[in-house]
Coordinates of C-alpha atoms in Angstrom, one line a residue:
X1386 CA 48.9 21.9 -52.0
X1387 CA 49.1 18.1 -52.4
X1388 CA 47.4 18.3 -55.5
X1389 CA 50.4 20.7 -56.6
X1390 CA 53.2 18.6 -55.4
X1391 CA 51.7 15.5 -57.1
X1392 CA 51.7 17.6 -60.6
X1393 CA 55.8 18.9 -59.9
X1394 CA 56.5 15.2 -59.2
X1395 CA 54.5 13.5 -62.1
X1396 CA 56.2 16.4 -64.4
X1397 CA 59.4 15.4 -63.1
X1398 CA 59.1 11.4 -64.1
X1399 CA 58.4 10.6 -60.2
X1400 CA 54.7 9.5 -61.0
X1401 CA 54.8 6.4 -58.5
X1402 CA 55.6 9.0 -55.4
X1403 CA 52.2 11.5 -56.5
X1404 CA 50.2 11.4 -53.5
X1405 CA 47.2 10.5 -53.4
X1406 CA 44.3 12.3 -53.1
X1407 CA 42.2 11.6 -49.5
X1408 CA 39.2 8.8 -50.2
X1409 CA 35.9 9.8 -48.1
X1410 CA 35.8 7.8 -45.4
X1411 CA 33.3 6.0 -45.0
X1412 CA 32.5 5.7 -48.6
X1413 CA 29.1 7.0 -49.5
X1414 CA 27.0 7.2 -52.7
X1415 CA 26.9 10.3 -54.6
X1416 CA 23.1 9.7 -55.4
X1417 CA 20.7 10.8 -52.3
X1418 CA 17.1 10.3 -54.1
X1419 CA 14.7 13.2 -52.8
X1420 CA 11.7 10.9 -53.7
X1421 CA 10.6 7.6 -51.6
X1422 CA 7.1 6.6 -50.4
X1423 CA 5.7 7.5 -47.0
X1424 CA 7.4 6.3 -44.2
X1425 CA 4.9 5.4 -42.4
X1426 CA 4.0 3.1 -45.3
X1427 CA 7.4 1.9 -45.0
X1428 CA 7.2 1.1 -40.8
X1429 CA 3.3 -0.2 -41.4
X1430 CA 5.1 -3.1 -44.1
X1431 CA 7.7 -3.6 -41.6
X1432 CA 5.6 -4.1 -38.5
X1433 CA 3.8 -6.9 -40.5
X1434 CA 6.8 -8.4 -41.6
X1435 CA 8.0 -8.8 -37.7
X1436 CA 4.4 -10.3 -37.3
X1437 CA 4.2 -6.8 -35.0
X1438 CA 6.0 -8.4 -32.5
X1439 CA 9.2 -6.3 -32.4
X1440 CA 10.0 -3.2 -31.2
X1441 CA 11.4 -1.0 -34.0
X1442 CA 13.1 2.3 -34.5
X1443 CA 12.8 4.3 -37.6
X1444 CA 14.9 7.0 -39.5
X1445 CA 13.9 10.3 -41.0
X1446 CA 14.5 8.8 -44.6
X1447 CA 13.1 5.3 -43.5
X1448 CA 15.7 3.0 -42.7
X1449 CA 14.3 0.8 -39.7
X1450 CA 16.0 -1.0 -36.9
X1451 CA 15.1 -3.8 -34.7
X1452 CA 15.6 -3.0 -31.6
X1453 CA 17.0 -5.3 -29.2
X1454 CA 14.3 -6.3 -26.2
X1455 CA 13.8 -4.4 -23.0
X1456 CA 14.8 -1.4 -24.1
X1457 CA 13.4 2.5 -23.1
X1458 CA 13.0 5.2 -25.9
X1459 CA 16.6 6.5 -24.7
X1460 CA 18.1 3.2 -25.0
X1461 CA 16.2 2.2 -27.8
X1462 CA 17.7 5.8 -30.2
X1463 CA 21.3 4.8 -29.1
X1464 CA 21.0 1.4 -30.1
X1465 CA 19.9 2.0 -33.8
X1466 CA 22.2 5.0 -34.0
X1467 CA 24.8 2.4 -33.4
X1468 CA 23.7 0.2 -35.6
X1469 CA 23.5 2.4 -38.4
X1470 CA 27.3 3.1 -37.5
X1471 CA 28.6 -0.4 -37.6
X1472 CA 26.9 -1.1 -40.9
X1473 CA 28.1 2.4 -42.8
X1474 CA 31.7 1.8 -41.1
X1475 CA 32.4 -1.3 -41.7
X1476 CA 31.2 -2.8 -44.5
X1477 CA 27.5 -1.9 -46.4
X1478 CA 26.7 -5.4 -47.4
X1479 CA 23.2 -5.8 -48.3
X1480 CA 21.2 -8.5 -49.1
X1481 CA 18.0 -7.6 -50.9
X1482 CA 14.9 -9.8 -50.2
X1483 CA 11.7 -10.4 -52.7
X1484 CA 8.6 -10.6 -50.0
X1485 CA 5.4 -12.4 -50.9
X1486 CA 3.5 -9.0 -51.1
X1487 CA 5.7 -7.7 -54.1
X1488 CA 8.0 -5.6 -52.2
X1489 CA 11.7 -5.3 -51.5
X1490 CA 12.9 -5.9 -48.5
X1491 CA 16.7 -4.9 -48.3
X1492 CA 18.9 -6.0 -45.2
X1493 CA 22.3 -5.7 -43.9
X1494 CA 24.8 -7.8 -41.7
X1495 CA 23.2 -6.0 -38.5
X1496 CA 19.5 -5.4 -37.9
X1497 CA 18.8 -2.9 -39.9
X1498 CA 16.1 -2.7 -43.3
X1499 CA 14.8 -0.6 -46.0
X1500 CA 11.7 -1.3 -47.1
X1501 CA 10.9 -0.4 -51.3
X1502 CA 7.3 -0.1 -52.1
X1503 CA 7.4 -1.2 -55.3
X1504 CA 3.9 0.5 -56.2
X1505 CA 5.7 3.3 -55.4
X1506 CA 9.5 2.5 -56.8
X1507 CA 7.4 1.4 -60.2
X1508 CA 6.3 4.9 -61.1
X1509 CA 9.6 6.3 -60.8
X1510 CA 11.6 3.5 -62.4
X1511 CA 13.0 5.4 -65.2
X1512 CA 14.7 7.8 -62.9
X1513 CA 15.9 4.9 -60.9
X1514 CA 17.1 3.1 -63.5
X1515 CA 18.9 6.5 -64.9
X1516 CA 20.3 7.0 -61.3
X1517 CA 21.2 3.5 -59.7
X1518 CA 25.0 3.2 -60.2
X1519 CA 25.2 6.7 -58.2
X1520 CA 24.1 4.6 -55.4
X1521 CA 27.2 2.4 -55.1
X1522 CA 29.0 3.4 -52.7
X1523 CA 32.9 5.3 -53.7
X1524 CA 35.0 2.5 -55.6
X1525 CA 32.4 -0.2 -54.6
X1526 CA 32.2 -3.1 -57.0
X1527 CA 29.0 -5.7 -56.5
X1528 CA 28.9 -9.1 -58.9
X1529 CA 25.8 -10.1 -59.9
X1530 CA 24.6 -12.7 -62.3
X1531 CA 24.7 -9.9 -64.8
X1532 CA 28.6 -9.1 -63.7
X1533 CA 30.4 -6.4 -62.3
X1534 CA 27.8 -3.3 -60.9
X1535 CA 25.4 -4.4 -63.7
X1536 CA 22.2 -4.7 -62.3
X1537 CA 18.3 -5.8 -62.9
X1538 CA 15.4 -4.0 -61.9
X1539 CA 14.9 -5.4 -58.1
X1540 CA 18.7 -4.6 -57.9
X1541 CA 18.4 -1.1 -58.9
X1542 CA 15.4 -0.6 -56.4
X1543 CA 17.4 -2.7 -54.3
X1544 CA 20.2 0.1 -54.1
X1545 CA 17.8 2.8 -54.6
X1546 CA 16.6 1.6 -51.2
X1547 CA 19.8 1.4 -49.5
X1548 CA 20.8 4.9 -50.3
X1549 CA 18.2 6.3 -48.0
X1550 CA 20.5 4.1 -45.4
X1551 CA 23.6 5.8 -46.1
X1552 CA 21.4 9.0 -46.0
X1553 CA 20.3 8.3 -42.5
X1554 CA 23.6 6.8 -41.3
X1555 CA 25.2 9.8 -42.3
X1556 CA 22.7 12.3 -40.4
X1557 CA 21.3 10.1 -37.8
X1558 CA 17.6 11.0 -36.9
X1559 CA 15.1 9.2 -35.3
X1560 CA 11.9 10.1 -36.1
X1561 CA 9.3 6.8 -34.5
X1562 CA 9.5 4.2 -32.6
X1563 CA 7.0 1.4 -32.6
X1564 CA 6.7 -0.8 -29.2
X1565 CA 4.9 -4.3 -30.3
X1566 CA 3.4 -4.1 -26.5
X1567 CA 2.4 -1.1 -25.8
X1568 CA -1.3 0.2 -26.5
X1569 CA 0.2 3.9 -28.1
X1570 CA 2.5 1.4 -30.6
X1571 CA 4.0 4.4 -32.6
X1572 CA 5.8 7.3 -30.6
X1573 CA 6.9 10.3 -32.8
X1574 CA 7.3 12.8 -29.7
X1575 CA 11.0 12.1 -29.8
X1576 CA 12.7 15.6 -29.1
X1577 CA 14.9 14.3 -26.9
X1578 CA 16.7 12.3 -28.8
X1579 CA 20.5 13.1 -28.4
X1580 CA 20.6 12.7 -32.4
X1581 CA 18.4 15.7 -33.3

């Protein structure tokens, strides 16, 4: 219907009154890659980049929180469900980081990462590289040194590694939790999460 009002009043010469048409909010990439390395790969790089001294919560499609201390497994789920929300709600700023072992390390303004393998993002670089700017986000423009969305390897893998947050933002799922001081470290018997 309101595309059908918007034709009858840009046919009549009322263009600046079309309405327009509803953005998705929040805005979210088009491009949801069904291709990533393990994820326990991903949590056993993250556990050595904490110096396994945080407890962490991760995501069906990998994203990782660090959870806040003292937390239970109830508590824990909430808190990087909530996470997740603030970043994907607000604003999905990222700041990819080059680690010493060769990977990427992607962060956000809340404690949140994504973790790219790049022994595994190297073999399928060509799709990345043929896929990246589906990963922006609707409308979102990024400057780099390169200018406006334009974009060198470690940023393509950078947003290639960001989409899997927006994947679990939008269907949020966790899947392990790793306790730093606990002799079982990694708990995957989480059905009772409220977010499954």
């Amino acid at each position: 219907m309101r595309k059908l009002i918007g034709i009858i009043l840009t046919f009549l010469g009322f263009s600046n009154l079309v309405v327009a048409e509803d953005k998705q909010f929040p805005p979210v990439p088009k491009w949801k890659p069904n291709f990533s390395a393990s994820i326990e790969s991903q949590l056993e790089r993250m556990i050595y980049y904490t110096n396994q001294e945080k407890d962490l919560a991760q995501f069906a499609n990998g994203t990782i929180v660090v959870l806040k201390d003292g937390l239970d497994d109830l508590q824990g789920k909430q808190y990087a469900v909530e996470v997740l929300s603030k970043i994907i709600n607000y604003h999905p700023d990222m700041n990819p980081v080059n680690m010493k072992d060769g990977n990427i390390l992607v962060q956000y303004n809340h404690p949140a990462y994504n973790v790219v393998l790049t022994e595994f993002s190297e073999k399928h670089i060509e799709k990345i590289k043929s896929r990246h700017l589906e990963a922006l986000a609707t409308d979102e423009v990024l400057i780099t040194g390169l200018g406006q969305n334009k974009f060198d390897e470690f940023g393509m893998q950078a947003l290639y590694g960001r989409a899997f947050m927006f994947m679990d933002a939008q269907n949020p799922k966790v899947v392990q939790l790793y306790r730093s001081n606990s002799s079982n470290h990694v708990r995957t018997d989480l059905a009772s999460s409220p977010n499954q």
